mmCIF file of C-alpha atoms in Angstrom:
data_model
loop_
_atom_site.group_PDB
_atom_site.id
_atom_site.type_symbol
_atom_site.label_atom_id
_atom_site.label_comp_id
_atom_site.label_asym_id
_atom_site.label_seq_id
_atom_site.Cartn_x
_atom_site.Cartn_y
_atom_site.Cartn_z
ATOM 1 C CA UNK A 1234 242.787 -32.215 110.130
ATOM 2 C CA UNK A 1235 240.036 -30.878 112.374
ATOM 3 C CA UNK A 1236 237.727 -28.636 110.422
ATOM 4 C CA UNK A 1237 234.822 -29.571 112.683
ATOM 5 C CA UNK A 1238 236.631 -29.234 116.007
ATOM 6 C CA UNK A 1239 238.280 -25.957 115.067
ATOM 7 C CA UNK A 1240 234.864 -24.469 114.317
ATOM 8 C CA UNK A 1241 233.126 -25.470 117.546
ATOM 9 C CA UNK A 1242 230.355 -23.199 118.691
ATOM 10 C CA UNK A 1243 229.965 -22.319 122.386
ATOM 11 C CA UNK A 1244 228.061 -24.682 124.619
ATOM 12 C CA UNK A 1245 224.626 -23.286 125.484
ATOM 13 C CA UNK A 1246 224.785 -20.643 128.221
ATOM 14 C CA UNK A 1247 228.204 -21.425 129.665
ATOM 15 C CA UNK A 1248 230.888 -18.803 129.674
ATOM 16 C CA UNK A 1249 233.809 -18.689 132.083
ATOM 17 C CA UNK A 1250 235.269 -15.685 133.834
ATOM 18 C CA UNK A 1251 237.920 -17.352 136.006
ATOM 19 C CA UNK A 1252 241.474 -17.110 137.176
ATOM 20 C CA UNK A 1253 243.592 -20.121 137.960
ATOM 21 C CA UNK A 1254 247.149 -20.648 139.073
ATOM 22 C CA UNK A 1255 249.709 -23.362 139.565
ATOM 23 C CA UNK A 1256 250.322 -24.854 143.017
ATOM 24 C CA UNK A 1257 253.191 -22.482 143.831
ATOM 25 C CA UNK A 1258 251.576 -19.353 142.339
ATOM 26 C CA UNK A 1259 254.376 -18.627 139.852
ATOM 27 C CA UNK A 1260 252.029 -18.959 136.846
ATOM 28 C CA UNK A 1261 248.499 -17.670 136.562
ATOM 29 C CA UNK A 1262 245.860 -17.959 133.880
ATOM 30 C CA UNK A 1263 242.979 -15.635 133.073
ATOM 31 C CA UNK A 1264 240.137 -17.454 131.349
ATOM 32 C CA UNK A 1265 237.288 -15.397 129.939
ATOM 33 C CA UNK A 1266 234.933 -16.555 127.234
ATOM 34 C CA UNK A 1267 232.533 -19.245 126.079
ATOM 35 C CA UNK A 1268 233.213 -22.889 126.799
ATOM 36 C CA UNK A 1269 233.455 -24.835 123.550
ATOM 37 C CA UNK A 1270 233.466 -28.359 124.951
ATOM 38 C CA UNK A 1271 233.861 -30.352 128.168
ATOM 39 C CA UNK A 1272 235.086 -33.917 128.046
ATOM 40 C CA UNK A 1273 237.095 -36.687 129.590
ATOM 41 C CA UNK A 1274 239.842 -38.440 127.656
ATOM 42 C CA UNK A 1275 241.322 -41.865 128.354
ATOM 43 C CA UNK A 1276 244.134 -41.863 125.788
ATOM 44 C CA UNK A 1277 247.500 -43.042 127.041
ATOM 45 C CA UNK A 1278 248.969 -39.540 126.720
ATOM 46 C CA UNK A 1279 246.267 -38.038 128.976
ATOM 47 C CA UNK A 1280 246.588 -40.891 131.448
ATOM 48 C CA UNK A 1281 250.345 -40.367 131.680
ATOM 49 C CA UNK A 1282 250.019 -36.591 131.958
ATOM 50 C CA UNK A 1283 247.512 -36.810 134.814
ATOM 51 C CA UNK A 1284 248.687 -39.971 136.539
ATOM 52 C CA UNK A 1285 245.071 -41.167 136.623
ATOM 53 C CA UNK A 1286 242.662 -43.126 134.419
ATOM 54 C CA UNK A 1287 241.543 -40.114 132.382
ATOM 55 C CA UNK A 1288 241.896 -36.372 132.007
ATOM 56 C CA UNK A 1289 239.032 -33.932 132.595
ATOM 57 C CA UNK A 1290 239.279 -31.115 130.048
ATOM 58 C CA UNK A 1291 237.518 -27.893 129.142
ATOM 59 C CA UNK A 1292 238.161 -26.551 125.645
ATOM 60 C CA UNK A 1293 238.335 -22.818 125.097
ATOM 61 C CA UNK A 1294 239.246 -20.621 122.187
ATOM 62 C CA UNK A 1295 242.923 -19.715 122.453
ATOM 63 C CA UNK A 1296 242.031 -16.023 122.559
ATOM 64 C CA UNK A 1297 239.975 -16.686 125.730
ATOM 65 C CA UNK A 1298 243.064 -17.742 127.706
ATOM 66 C CA UNK A 1299 245.871 -15.452 128.864
ATOM 67 C CA UNK A 1300 248.864 -16.776 130.804
ATOM 68 C CA UNK A 1301 251.431 -14.927 132.884
ATOM 69 C CA UNK A 1302 254.616 -16.262 134.433
ATOM 70 C CA UNK A 1303 257.326 -18.575 133.174
ATOM 71 C CA UNK A 1304 256.128 -21.871 131.760
ATOM 72 C CA UNK A 1305 257.734 -24.837 130.157
ATOM 73 C CA UNK A 1306 256.261 -27.085 127.492
ATOM 74 C CA UNK A 1307 256.719 -30.659 126.391
ATOM 75 C CA UNK A 1308 255.720 -31.696 122.857
ATOM 76 C CA UNK A 1309 255.000 -35.230 121.755
ATOM 77 C CA UNK A 1310 252.852 -37.123 119.282
ATOM 78 C CA UNK A 1311 249.439 -37.924 120.765
ATOM 79 C CA UNK A 1312 247.184 -40.908 120.063
ATOM 80 C CA UNK A 1313 245.503 -38.861 117.316
ATOM 81 C CA UNK A 1314 248.809 -38.672 115.470
ATOM 82 C CA UNK A 1315 248.980 -34.894 115.961
ATOM 83 C CA UNK A 1316 251.595 -33.143 118.053
ATOM 84 C CA UNK A 1317 250.390 -31.947 121.443
ATOM 85 C CA UNK A 1318 252.263 -29.509 123.649
ATOM 86 C CA UNK A 1319 251.501 -29.675 127.348
ATOM 87 C CA UNK A 1320 252.550 -26.589 129.280
ATOM 88 C CA UNK A 1321 253.380 -26.709 132.973
ATOM 89 C CA UNK A 1322 254.996 -24.675 135.739
ATOM 90 C CA UNK A 1323 258.737 -25.453 135.817
ATOM 91 C CA UNK A 1324 258.866 -24.718 139.573
ATOM 92 C CA UNK A 1325 256.071 -26.937 140.890
ATOM 93 C CA UNK A 1326 255.143 -29.081 137.856
ATOM 94 C CA UNK A 1327 251.437 -28.164 137.806
ATOM 95 C CA UNK A 1328 249.860 -28.917 134.389
ATOM 96 C CA UNK A 1329 248.531 -25.613 133.000
ATOM 97 C CA UNK A 1330 247.150 -26.117 129.501
ATOM 98 C CA UNK A 1331 247.739 -27.972 126.267
ATOM 99 C CA UNK A 1332 247.599 -27.114 122.590
ATOM 100 C CA UNK A 1333 247.356 -29.586 119.763
ATOM 101 C CA UNK A 1334 248.305 -29.192 116.126
ATOM 102 C CA UNK A 1335 245.017 -30.965 115.401
ATOM 103 C CA UNK A 1336 243.055 -27.924 116.653
ATOM 104 C CA UNK A 1337 245.444 -24.946 116.758
ATOM 105 C CA UNK A 1338 242.731 -22.428 117.658
ATOM 106 C CA UNK A 1339 241.794 -24.282 120.855
ATOM 107 C CA UNK A 1340 243.358 -24.459 124.293
ATOM 108 C CA UNK A 1341 242.785 -27.535 126.451
ATOM 109 C CA UNK A 1342 242.567 -26.706 130.150
ATOM 110 C CA UNK A 1343 242.724 -29.340 132.895
ATOM 111 C CA UNK A 1344 239.647 -28.894 135.065
ATOM 112 C CA UNK A 1345 241.654 -29.631 138.235
ATOM 113 C CA UNK A 1346 243.475 -26.340 137.696
ATOM 114 C CA UNK A 1347 240.369 -24.419 138.797
ATOM 115 C CA UNK A 1348 239.666 -23.936 142.508
ATOM 116 C CA UNK A 1349 235.878 -24.395 142.220
ATOM 117 C CA UNK A 1350 235.039 -26.221 138.974
ATOM 118 C CA UNK A 1351 231.427 -26.913 139.972
ATOM 119 C CA UNK A 1352 230.413 -25.854 136.460
ATOM 120 C CA UNK A 1353 232.205 -28.817 134.864
ATOM 121 C CA UNK A 1354 229.861 -31.334 133.269
ATOM 122 C CA UNK A 1355 231.521 -33.560 130.645
ATOM 123 C CA UNK A 1356 229.477 -34.197 127.526
ATOM 124 C CA UNK A 1357 231.568 -37.065 126.143
ATOM 125 C CA UNK A 1358 234.351 -39.522 126.830
ATOM 126 C CA UNK A 1359 236.948 -39.844 124.089
ATOM 127 C CA UNK A 1360 239.548 -42.556 123.489
ATOM 128 C CA UNK A 1361 237.332 -45.012 125.345
ATOM 129 C CA UNK A 1362 239.103 -47.838 123.523
ATOM 130 C CA UNK A 1363 241.901 -47.425 126.094
ATOM 131 C CA UNK A 1364 239.670 -46.633 129.077
ATOM 132 C CA UNK A 1365 240.554 -48.639 132.182
ATOM 133 C CA UNK A 1366 237.767 -50.681 133.804
ATOM 134 C CA UNK A 1367 238.634 -49.500 137.320
ATOM 135 C CA UNK A 1368 238.225 -45.826 136.299
ATOM 136 C CA UNK A 1369 234.490 -45.415 136.805
ATOM 137 C CA UNK A 1370 232.637 -42.919 134.627
ATOM 138 C CA UNK A 1371 228.941 -42.085 134.412
ATOM 139 C CA UNK A 1372 227.337 -44.838 132.329
ATOM 140 C CA UNK A 1373 225.160 -42.255 130.525
ATOM 141 C CA UNK A 1374 228.187 -40.359 129.209
ATOM 142 C CA UNK A 1375 228.523 -40.846 125.423
ATOM 143 C CA UNK A 1376 231.737 -42.724 124.646
ATOM 144 C CA UNK A 1377 233.805 -42.749 121.493
ATOM 145 C CA UNK A 1378 236.669 -45.086 120.604
ATOM 146 C CA UNK A 1379 238.689 -42.087 119.416
ATOM 147 C CA UNK A 1380 236.860 -38.811 118.677
ATOM 148 C CA UNK A 1381 233.200 -38.068 118.085
ATOM 149 C CA UNK A 1382 231.862 -39.515 114.858
ATOM 150 C CA UNK A 1383 232.336 -36.173 113.063
ATOM 151 C CA UNK A 1384 235.996 -36.085 114.085
ATOM 152 C CA UNK A 1385 235.591 -33.238 116.575
ATOM 153 C CA UNK A 1386 236.048 -32.801 120.283
#
């Protein structure tokens, strides 16, 4: 499973105290706590869910994220083989957050959900084996075919 990724320690000196909402305002999120990881992912599931070449994700402890409003979720098997549930607003379709059986104590938040995500600085690119050449990423960003060598995010 994900012993390493479920036990992530906070990134040095970055804690969020943010609110975010869907495009129509029917769902809002309150995010308060330490950031555990920031990454981009080029797996097919992330590409389909974003409609772009990769997703930009911030990982938080599930207890750092509170949601209000009606949401809908879609569950499928991800490239890791684990089930992932992506939650979205049923009125406007805005992606809100995801949870994976691989790391049940973590919540994956799409960075585009935040109004001013100037704090976002990805530390790794995962599922680079399916990264598209036209989707330009910083060459200095560490890349992994699937997950980091230790199996974590």
